[in-house]
Amino acid sequence: MRGALFGDQVDGYKDAFVYNGVYEIANAPIKACDPQWKLSPTDMDYQMTFGRQTIIQAIDAAATSVVPQYQTISQLPRFSCGNEKFDVIGVLIYMEEKPRTVTTAQQKQLSVREIVIADHSVEQPLVISAWHDLAEVDCDSLSPWSGKFEVVGFTALKVSAHRGFSLATTMSTSIIRSPQGERADGLKEWVGKHRRLLTDMQSRVVDVRKSGNDKTIKKIATLKLKKAIIQQRRFRREWDPVHDNIYC
């Protein structure tokens, strides 16, 4: 069951909950959910409401935080898993300079910003769509994407069918600029050894973004030449000793 926080309640309760934490909640009346706040048709018709009398108690009082369970890109399912969410860590190779505004079927305007990450487990980078406040303040806090290849963590992402396969942020998502742990350390070490590979990935992503904005008509011969160049780059990358064992 969901709970709704409004206005000052958001700041008042922000430290009371930790994603994936387990709590006992008392004095939170159950009310009918306003249809406009339902995220999907499968959401329940009722929700908890929080007030001054609400008591929130962690089941494990000693647990101050929940460590993200980071997965590699190759471990992610390529189809929607209902309400299942995933923690992902990757190398930032591209981010839109500014958030875009999209209008929903309900005529609501939402901010969205696309982030592209990569890791050692796959050749194809992954697109993450950051929504709402995450598309603005949190994305602005990340280092400029060009050349730095910063390792970034994301929690509570959901699978999206946007552009074939991608991930999208949820209300529980956090963007972690300096992730800690063995997996983060290993990925940082991998970045140091394979900056050339990441530069090639980044160039391809930028080329695709630019070509997507190019509405000019192209000849078939031009498209074939571009395909040949991409295949040549891939061949060189596969046989370049610098990139040996990158997927081990």
mmCIF file of C-alpha atoms in Angstrom:
data_model
loop_
_atom_site.group_PDB
_atom_site.id
_atom_site.type_symbol
_atom_site.label_atom_id
_atom_site.label_comp_id
_atom_site.label_asym_id
_atom_site.label_seq_id
_atom_site.Cartn_x
_atom_site.Cartn_y
_atom_site.Cartn_z
ATOM 1 C CA MET A 1 0.000 0.000 0.000
ATOM 2 C CA ARG A 2 1.179 3.490 -0.821
ATOM 3 C CA GLY A 3 1.333 6.513 1.417
ATOM 4 C CA ALA A 4 1.012 10.099 0.231
ATOM 5 C CA LEU A 5 3.022 13.067 1.501
ATOM 6 C CA PHE A 6 2.182 16.637 0.545
ATOM 7 C CA GLY A 7 3.814 20.023 1.046
ATOM 8 C CA ASP A 8 5.856 20.331 4.248
ATOM 9 C CA GLN A 9 5.306 16.637 4.987
ATOM 10 C CA VAL A 10 7.843 15.734 2.311
ATOM 11 C CA ASP A 11 10.665 17.434 4.242
ATOM 12 C CA GLY A 12 9.272 16.358 7.596
ATOM 13 C CA TYR A 13 9.326 12.653 6.762
ATOM 14 C CA LYS A 14 12.300 12.482 4.379
ATOM 15 C CA ASP A 15 14.595 11.081 7.097
ATOM 16 C CA ALA A 16 11.984 8.713 8.509
ATOM 17 C CA PHE A 17 12.095 6.259 5.609
ATOM 18 C CA VAL A 18 14.894 4.430 3.837
ATOM 19 C CA TYR A 19 14.243 2.644 0.569
ATOM 20 C CA ASN A 20 13.826 -1.114 1.195
ATOM 21 C CA GLY A 21 13.580 -0.491 4.938
ATOM 22 C CA VAL A 22 10.936 -2.303 7.015
ATOM 23 C CA TYR A 23 8.712 -0.272 9.363
ATOM 24 C CA GLU A 24 5.753 -0.402 11.706
ATOM 25 C CA ILE A 25 3.358 2.477 11.004
ATOM 26 C CA ALA A 26 0.595 3.516 13.399
ATOM 27 C CA ASN A 27 -2.079 6.210 13.284
ATOM 28 C CA ALA A 28 -1.973 6.563 9.505
ATOM 29 C CA PRO A 29 -5.624 6.659 8.366
ATOM 30 C CA ILE A 30 -6.587 4.726 5.245
ATOM 31 C CA LYS A 31 -8.425 6.815 2.667
ATOM 32 C CA ALA A 32 -9.582 6.451 -0.909
ATOM 33 C CA CYS A 33 -6.838 7.297 -3.389
ATOM 34 C CA ASP A 34 -7.422 10.215 -5.726
ATOM 35 C CA PRO A 35 -7.328 8.708 -9.259
ATOM 36 C CA GLN A 36 -5.014 11.465 -10.492
ATOM 37 C CA TRP A 37 -2.234 10.221 -8.182
ATOM 38 C CA LYS A 38 -2.423 6.598 -9.297
ATOM 39 C CA LEU A 39 0.693 5.675 -11.248
ATOM 40 C CA SER A 40 -0.826 2.643 -12.957
ATOM 41 C CA PRO A 41 -4.200 0.846 -13.240
ATOM 42 C CA THR A 42 -2.887 -1.879 -10.922
ATOM 43 C CA ASP A 43 -2.391 0.522 -7.988
ATOM 44 C CA MET A 44 -4.694 0.022 -5.023
ATOM 45 C CA ASP A 45 -7.729 2.258 -4.629
ATOM 46 C CA TYR A 46 -6.682 3.190 -1.088
ATOM 47 C CA GLN A 47 -3.641 4.823 0.470
ATOM 48 C CA MET A 48 -2.225 5.750 3.863
ATOM 49 C CA THR A 49 -2.222 9.373 4.940
ATOM 50 C CA PHE A 50 0.283 10.786 7.401
ATOM 51 C CA GLY A 51 -0.394 13.367 10.086
ATOM 52 C CA ARG A 52 0.942 14.666 13.388
ATOM 53 C CA GLN A 53 -0.250 11.559 15.230
ATOM 54 C CA THR A 54 1.463 9.141 12.850
ATOM 55 C CA ILE A 55 4.177 6.975 14.425
ATOM 56 C CA ILE A 56 6.862 5.340 12.269
ATOM 57 C CA GLN A 57 9.143 2.764 13.880
ATOM 58 C CA ALA A 58 11.887 0.843 12.083
ATOM 59 C CA ILE A 59 11.738 -2.909 12.685
ATOM 60 C CA ASP A 60 15.522 -3.014 12.953
ATOM 61 C CA ALA A 61 16.372 0.085 14.962
ATOM 62 C CA ALA A 62 20.118 -0.522 14.507
ATOM 63 C CA ALA A 63 19.897 -0.354 10.714
ATOM 64 C CA THR A 64 20.613 3.221 9.641
ATOM 65 C CA SER A 65 20.686 2.602 5.894
ATOM 66 C CA VAL A 66 20.177 -0.054 3.263
ATOM 67 C CA VAL A 67 23.169 -0.733 1.013
ATOM 68 C CA PRO A 68 22.274 -0.630 -2.708
ATOM 69 C CA GLN A 69 22.336 -4.015 -4.425
ATOM 70 C CA TYR A 70 24.046 -2.899 -7.609
ATOM 71 C CA GLN A 71 23.640 -5.003 -10.740
ATOM 72 C CA THR A 72 25.532 -4.944 -14.005
ATOM 73 C CA ILE A 73 23.720 -3.944 -17.185
ATOM 74 C CA SER A 74 23.849 -7.521 -18.470
ATOM 75 C CA GLN A 75 21.978 -8.766 -15.377
ATOM 76 C CA LEU A 76 18.939 -6.577 -15.991
ATOM 77 C CA PRO A 77 15.817 -8.232 -17.446
ATOM 78 C CA ARG A 78 14.848 -7.021 -20.918
ATOM 79 C CA PHE A 79 11.155 -6.885 -20.090
ATOM 80 C CA SER A 80 8.916 -5.219 -17.527
ATOM 81 C CA CYS A 81 8.826 -6.953 -14.141
ATOM 82 C CA GLY A 82 5.757 -5.319 -12.637
ATOM 83 C CA ASN A 83 6.756 -3.211 -9.650
ATOM 84 C CA GLU A 84 10.256 -4.690 -9.363
ATOM 85 C CA LYS A 85 13.048 -2.113 -9.103
ATOM 86 C CA PHE A 86 16.784 -2.364 -9.665
ATOM 87 C CA ASP A 87 19.947 -0.707 -8.378
ATOM 88 C CA VAL A 88 22.484 -0.065 -11.139
ATOM 89 C CA ILE A 89 26.009 1.296 -11.260
ATOM 90 C CA GLY A 90 27.712 2.488 -14.422
ATOM 91 C CA VAL A 91 30.059 4.909 -16.133
ATOM 92 C CA LEU A 92 28.453 8.169 -17.198
ATOM 93 C CA ILE A 93 29.222 8.668 -20.891
ATOM 94 C CA TYR A 94 26.453 11.075 -21.887
ATOM 95 C CA MET A 95 23.795 13.293 -20.343
ATOM 96 C CA GLU A 96 21.460 15.768 -21.977
ATOM 97 C CA GLU A 97 22.611 19.292 -21.226
ATOM 98 C CA LYS A 98 19.172 20.453 -20.126
ATOM 99 C CA PRO A 99 15.944 18.709 -19.097
ATOM 100 C CA ARG A 100 13.126 18.523 -21.619
ATOM 101 C CA THR A 101 9.455 19.139 -20.883
ATOM 102 C CA VAL A 102 6.956 16.527 -22.032
ATOM 103 C CA THR A 103 3.172 16.687 -21.842
ATOM 104 C CA THR A 104 1.271 13.593 -20.718
ATOM 105 C CA ALA A 105 -2.119 12.398 -21.937
ATOM 106 C CA GLN A 106 -3.568 14.069 -18.827
ATOM 107 C CA GLN A 107 -2.022 17.382 -19.994
ATOM 108 C CA LYS A 108 0.533 17.386 -17.180
ATOM 109 C CA GLN A 109 3.959 18.816 -17.922
ATOM 110 C CA LEU A 110 6.884 16.746 -16.651
ATOM 111 C CA SER A 111 10.645 17.265 -16.761
ATOM 112 C CA VAL A 112 12.792 14.467 -18.171
ATOM 113 C CA ARG A 113 16.481 14.118 -18.932
ATOM 114 C CA GLU A 114 18.255 11.213 -20.569
ATOM 115 C CA ILE A 115 21.438 9.748 -19.120
ATOM 116 C CA VAL A 116 23.573 7.127 -20.868
ATOM 117 C CA ILE A 117 25.810 4.783 -18.877
ATOM 118 C CA ALA A 118 28.082 1.870 -19.751
ATOM 119 C CA ASP A 119 29.914 -0.885 -17.916
ATOM 120 C CA HIS A 120 32.216 -3.845 -18.556
ATOM 121 C CA SER A 121 29.423 -6.393 -19.024
ATOM 122 C CA VAL A 122 27.945 -5.260 -22.368
ATOM 123 C CA GLU A 123 28.911 -3.406 -25.542
ATOM 124 C CA GLN A 124 25.620 -1.514 -25.804
ATOM 125 C CA PRO A 125 25.249 1.475 -23.432
ATOM 126 C CA LEU A 126 22.096 1.847 -21.351
ATOM 127 C CA VAL A 127 19.692 4.806 -21.408
ATOM 128 C CA ILE A 128 18.198 6.001 -18.109
ATOM 129 C CA SER A 129 15.355 8.529 -18.144
ATOM 130 C CA ALA A 130 15.475 10.790 -15.092
ATOM 131 C CA TRP A 131 12.103 12.352 -14.262
ATOM 132 C CA HIS A 132 10.808 15.278 -12.201
ATOM 133 C CA ASP A 133 13.271 16.853 -9.738
ATOM 134 C CA LEU A 134 15.911 14.231 -10.530
ATOM 135 C CA ALA A 135 16.056 15.602 -14.072
ATOM 136 C CA GLU A 136 16.989 19.015 -12.752
ATOM 137 C CA VAL A 137 18.865 19.474 -9.469
ATOM 138 C CA ASP A 138 20.279 15.951 -9.157
ATOM 139 C CA CYS A 139 21.452 15.763 -12.761
ATOM 140 C CA ASP A 140 22.938 19.254 -12.539
ATOM 141 C CA SER A 141 25.107 18.057 -9.653
ATOM 142 C CA LEU A 142 26.784 15.448 -11.844
ATOM 143 C CA SER A 143 30.049 16.350 -13.502
ATOM 144 C CA PRO A 144 29.888 17.374 -17.169
ATOM 145 C CA TRP A 145 29.715 14.179 -19.207
ATOM 146 C CA SER A 146 32.504 15.051 -21.629
ATOM 147 C CA GLY A 147 35.664 13.069 -20.980
ATOM 148 C CA LYS A 148 35.445 12.453 -17.236
ATOM 149 C CA PHE A 149 33.685 9.070 -17.255
ATOM 150 C CA GLU A 150 32.404 9.365 -13.716
ATOM 151 C CA VAL A 151 31.087 6.236 -11.975
ATOM 152 C CA VAL A 152 27.526 6.872 -10.776
ATOM 153 C CA GLY A 153 25.035 4.754 -8.842
ATOM 154 C CA PHE A 154 21.259 4.682 -9.297
ATOM 155 C CA THR A 155 18.755 3.047 -6.957
ATOM 156 C CA ALA A 156 15.178 1.870 -7.480
ATOM 157 C CA LEU A 157 15.028 2.079 -11.274
ATOM 158 C CA LYS A 158 12.243 0.416 -13.241
ATOM 159 C CA VAL A 159 12.389 -1.232 -16.651
ATOM 160 C CA SER A 160 10.941 0.835 -19.480
ATOM 161 C CA ALA A 161 10.067 -0.024 -23.067
ATOM 162 C CA HIS A 162 11.296 3.388 -24.242
ATOM 163 C CA ARG A 163 13.509 2.974 -27.326
ATOM 164 C CA GLY A 164 13.394 -0.805 -27.060
ATOM 165 C CA PHE A 165 14.965 -1.194 -23.622
ATOM 166 C CA SER A 166 15.879 1.388 -21.023
ATOM 167 C CA LEU A 167 15.410 2.242 -17.369
ATOM 168 C CA ALA A 168 13.476 5.056 -15.733
ATOM 169 C CA THR A 169 13.643 6.661 -12.318
ATOM 170 C CA THR A 170 10.862 6.241 -9.761
ATOM 171 C CA MET A 171 9.784 8.150 -6.673
ATOM 172 C CA SER A 172 12.264 6.022 -4.678
ATOM 173 C CA THR A 173 15.267 6.628 -6.937
ATOM 174 C CA SER A 174 18.452 8.224 -5.655
ATOM 175 C CA ILE A 175 21.396 9.267 -7.816
ATOM 176 C CA ILE A 176 24.639 8.495 -5.982
ATOM 177 C CA ARG A 177 27.537 10.505 -7.320
ATOM 178 C CA SER A 178 30.278 8.715 -5.366
ATOM 179 C CA PRO A 179 29.130 5.104 -4.927
ATOM 180 C CA GLN A 180 31.085 2.942 -2.511
ATOM 181 C CA GLY A 181 31.816 -0.754 -2.345
ATOM 182 C CA GLU A 182 33.680 -3.481 -4.167
ATOM 183 C CA ARG A 183 31.666 -3.203 -7.371
ATOM 184 C CA ALA A 184 32.178 0.572 -7.542
ATOM 185 C CA ASP A 185 35.921 0.220 -6.940
ATOM 186 C CA GLY A 186 36.190 -2.449 -9.630
ATOM 187 C CA LEU A 187 34.357 -0.302 -12.154
ATOM 188 C CA LYS A 188 36.577 2.698 -11.415
ATOM 189 C CA GLU A 189 39.631 0.522 -12.021
ATOM 190 C CA TRP A 190 38.113 -0.703 -15.301
ATOM 191 C CA VAL A 191 37.556 2.903 -16.409
ATOM 192 C CA GLY A 192 41.236 3.677 -15.891
ATOM 193 C CA LYS A 193 42.243 0.815 -18.183
ATOM 194 C CA HIS A 194 39.681 1.328 -20.941
ATOM 195 C CA ARG A 195 39.251 5.042 -21.516
ATOM 196 C CA ARG A 196 39.777 4.553 -25.249
ATOM 197 C CA LEU A 197 36.882 2.105 -25.411
ATOM 198 C CA LEU A 198 34.667 4.508 -23.461
ATOM 199 C CA THR A 199 35.655 7.359 -25.762
ATOM 200 C CA ASP A 200 34.547 5.267 -28.760
ATOM 201 C CA MET A 201 31.231 4.500 -27.038
ATOM 202 C CA GLN A 202 30.739 8.149 -26.226
ATOM 203 C CA SER A 203 31.449 9.186 -29.826
ATOM 204 C CA ARG A 204 28.862 6.739 -31.144
ATOM 205 C CA VAL A 205 26.243 7.978 -28.689
ATOM 206 C CA VAL A 206 26.873 11.601 -29.675
ATOM 207 C CA ASP A 207 26.740 10.689 -33.382
ATOM 208 C CA VAL A 208 23.384 8.970 -32.903
ATOM 209 C CA ARG A 209 22.006 11.957 -30.989
ATOM 210 C CA LYS A 210 23.124 14.359 -33.684
ATOM 211 C CA SER A 211 21.781 12.194 -36.503
ATOM 212 C CA GLY A 212 18.448 11.965 -34.684
ATOM 213 C CA ASN A 213 18.129 15.739 -34.939
ATOM 214 C CA ASP A 214 19.136 15.753 -38.608
ATOM 215 C CA LYS A 215 15.981 15.688 -40.733
ATOM 216 C CA THR A 216 17.745 15.881 -44.104
ATOM 217 C CA ILE A 217 17.188 13.143 -46.673
ATOM 218 C CA LYS A 218 20.198 10.860 -47.116
ATOM 219 C CA LYS A 219 21.139 8.673 -50.058
ATOM 220 C CA ILE A 220 21.334 4.893 -49.637
ATOM 221 C CA ALA A 221 25.026 4.996 -50.561
ATOM 222 C CA THR A 222 25.694 7.418 -47.692
ATOM 223 C CA LEU A 223 23.935 5.144 -45.202
ATOM 224 C CA LYS A 224 25.882 2.105 -46.444
ATOM 225 C CA LEU A 225 29.150 3.999 -46.040
ATOM 226 C CA LYS A 226 28.234 4.975 -42.489
ATOM 227 C CA LYS A 227 27.392 1.345 -41.675
ATOM 228 C CA ALA A 228 30.752 0.216 -43.063
ATOM 229 C CA ILE A 229 32.590 2.758 -40.903
ATOM 230 C CA ILE A 230 30.763 1.563 -37.771
ATOM 231 C CA GLN A 231 31.586 -2.071 -38.564
ATOM 232 C CA GLN A 232 35.231 -1.141 -39.131
ATOM 233 C CA ARG A 233 35.377 0.589 -35.751
ATOM 234 C CA ARG A 234 33.854 -2.475 -34.089
ATOM 235 C CA PHE A 235 36.356 -4.781 -35.828
ATOM 236 C CA ARG A 236 39.276 -2.668 -34.668
ATOM 237 C CA ARG A 237 37.945 -2.615 -31.108
ATOM 238 C CA GLU A 238 37.515 -6.396 -31.009
ATOM 239 C CA TRP A 239 41.083 -7.007 -32.225
ATOM 240 C CA ASP A 240 42.816 -4.210 -30.373
ATOM 241 C CA PRO A 241 45.110 -5.722 -27.678
ATOM 242 C CA VAL A 242 44.349 -2.733 -25.456
ATOM 243 C CA HIS A 243 40.795 -4.017 -25.099
ATOM 244 C CA ASP A 244 41.606 -7.684 -24.476
ATOM 245 C CA ASN A 245 39.755 -9.281 -21.565
ATOM 246 C CA ILE A 246 37.559 -6.254 -20.943
ATOM 247 C CA TYR A 247 34.542 -8.469 -20.417
ATOM 248 C CA CYS A 248 36.182 -10.850 -17.975
#
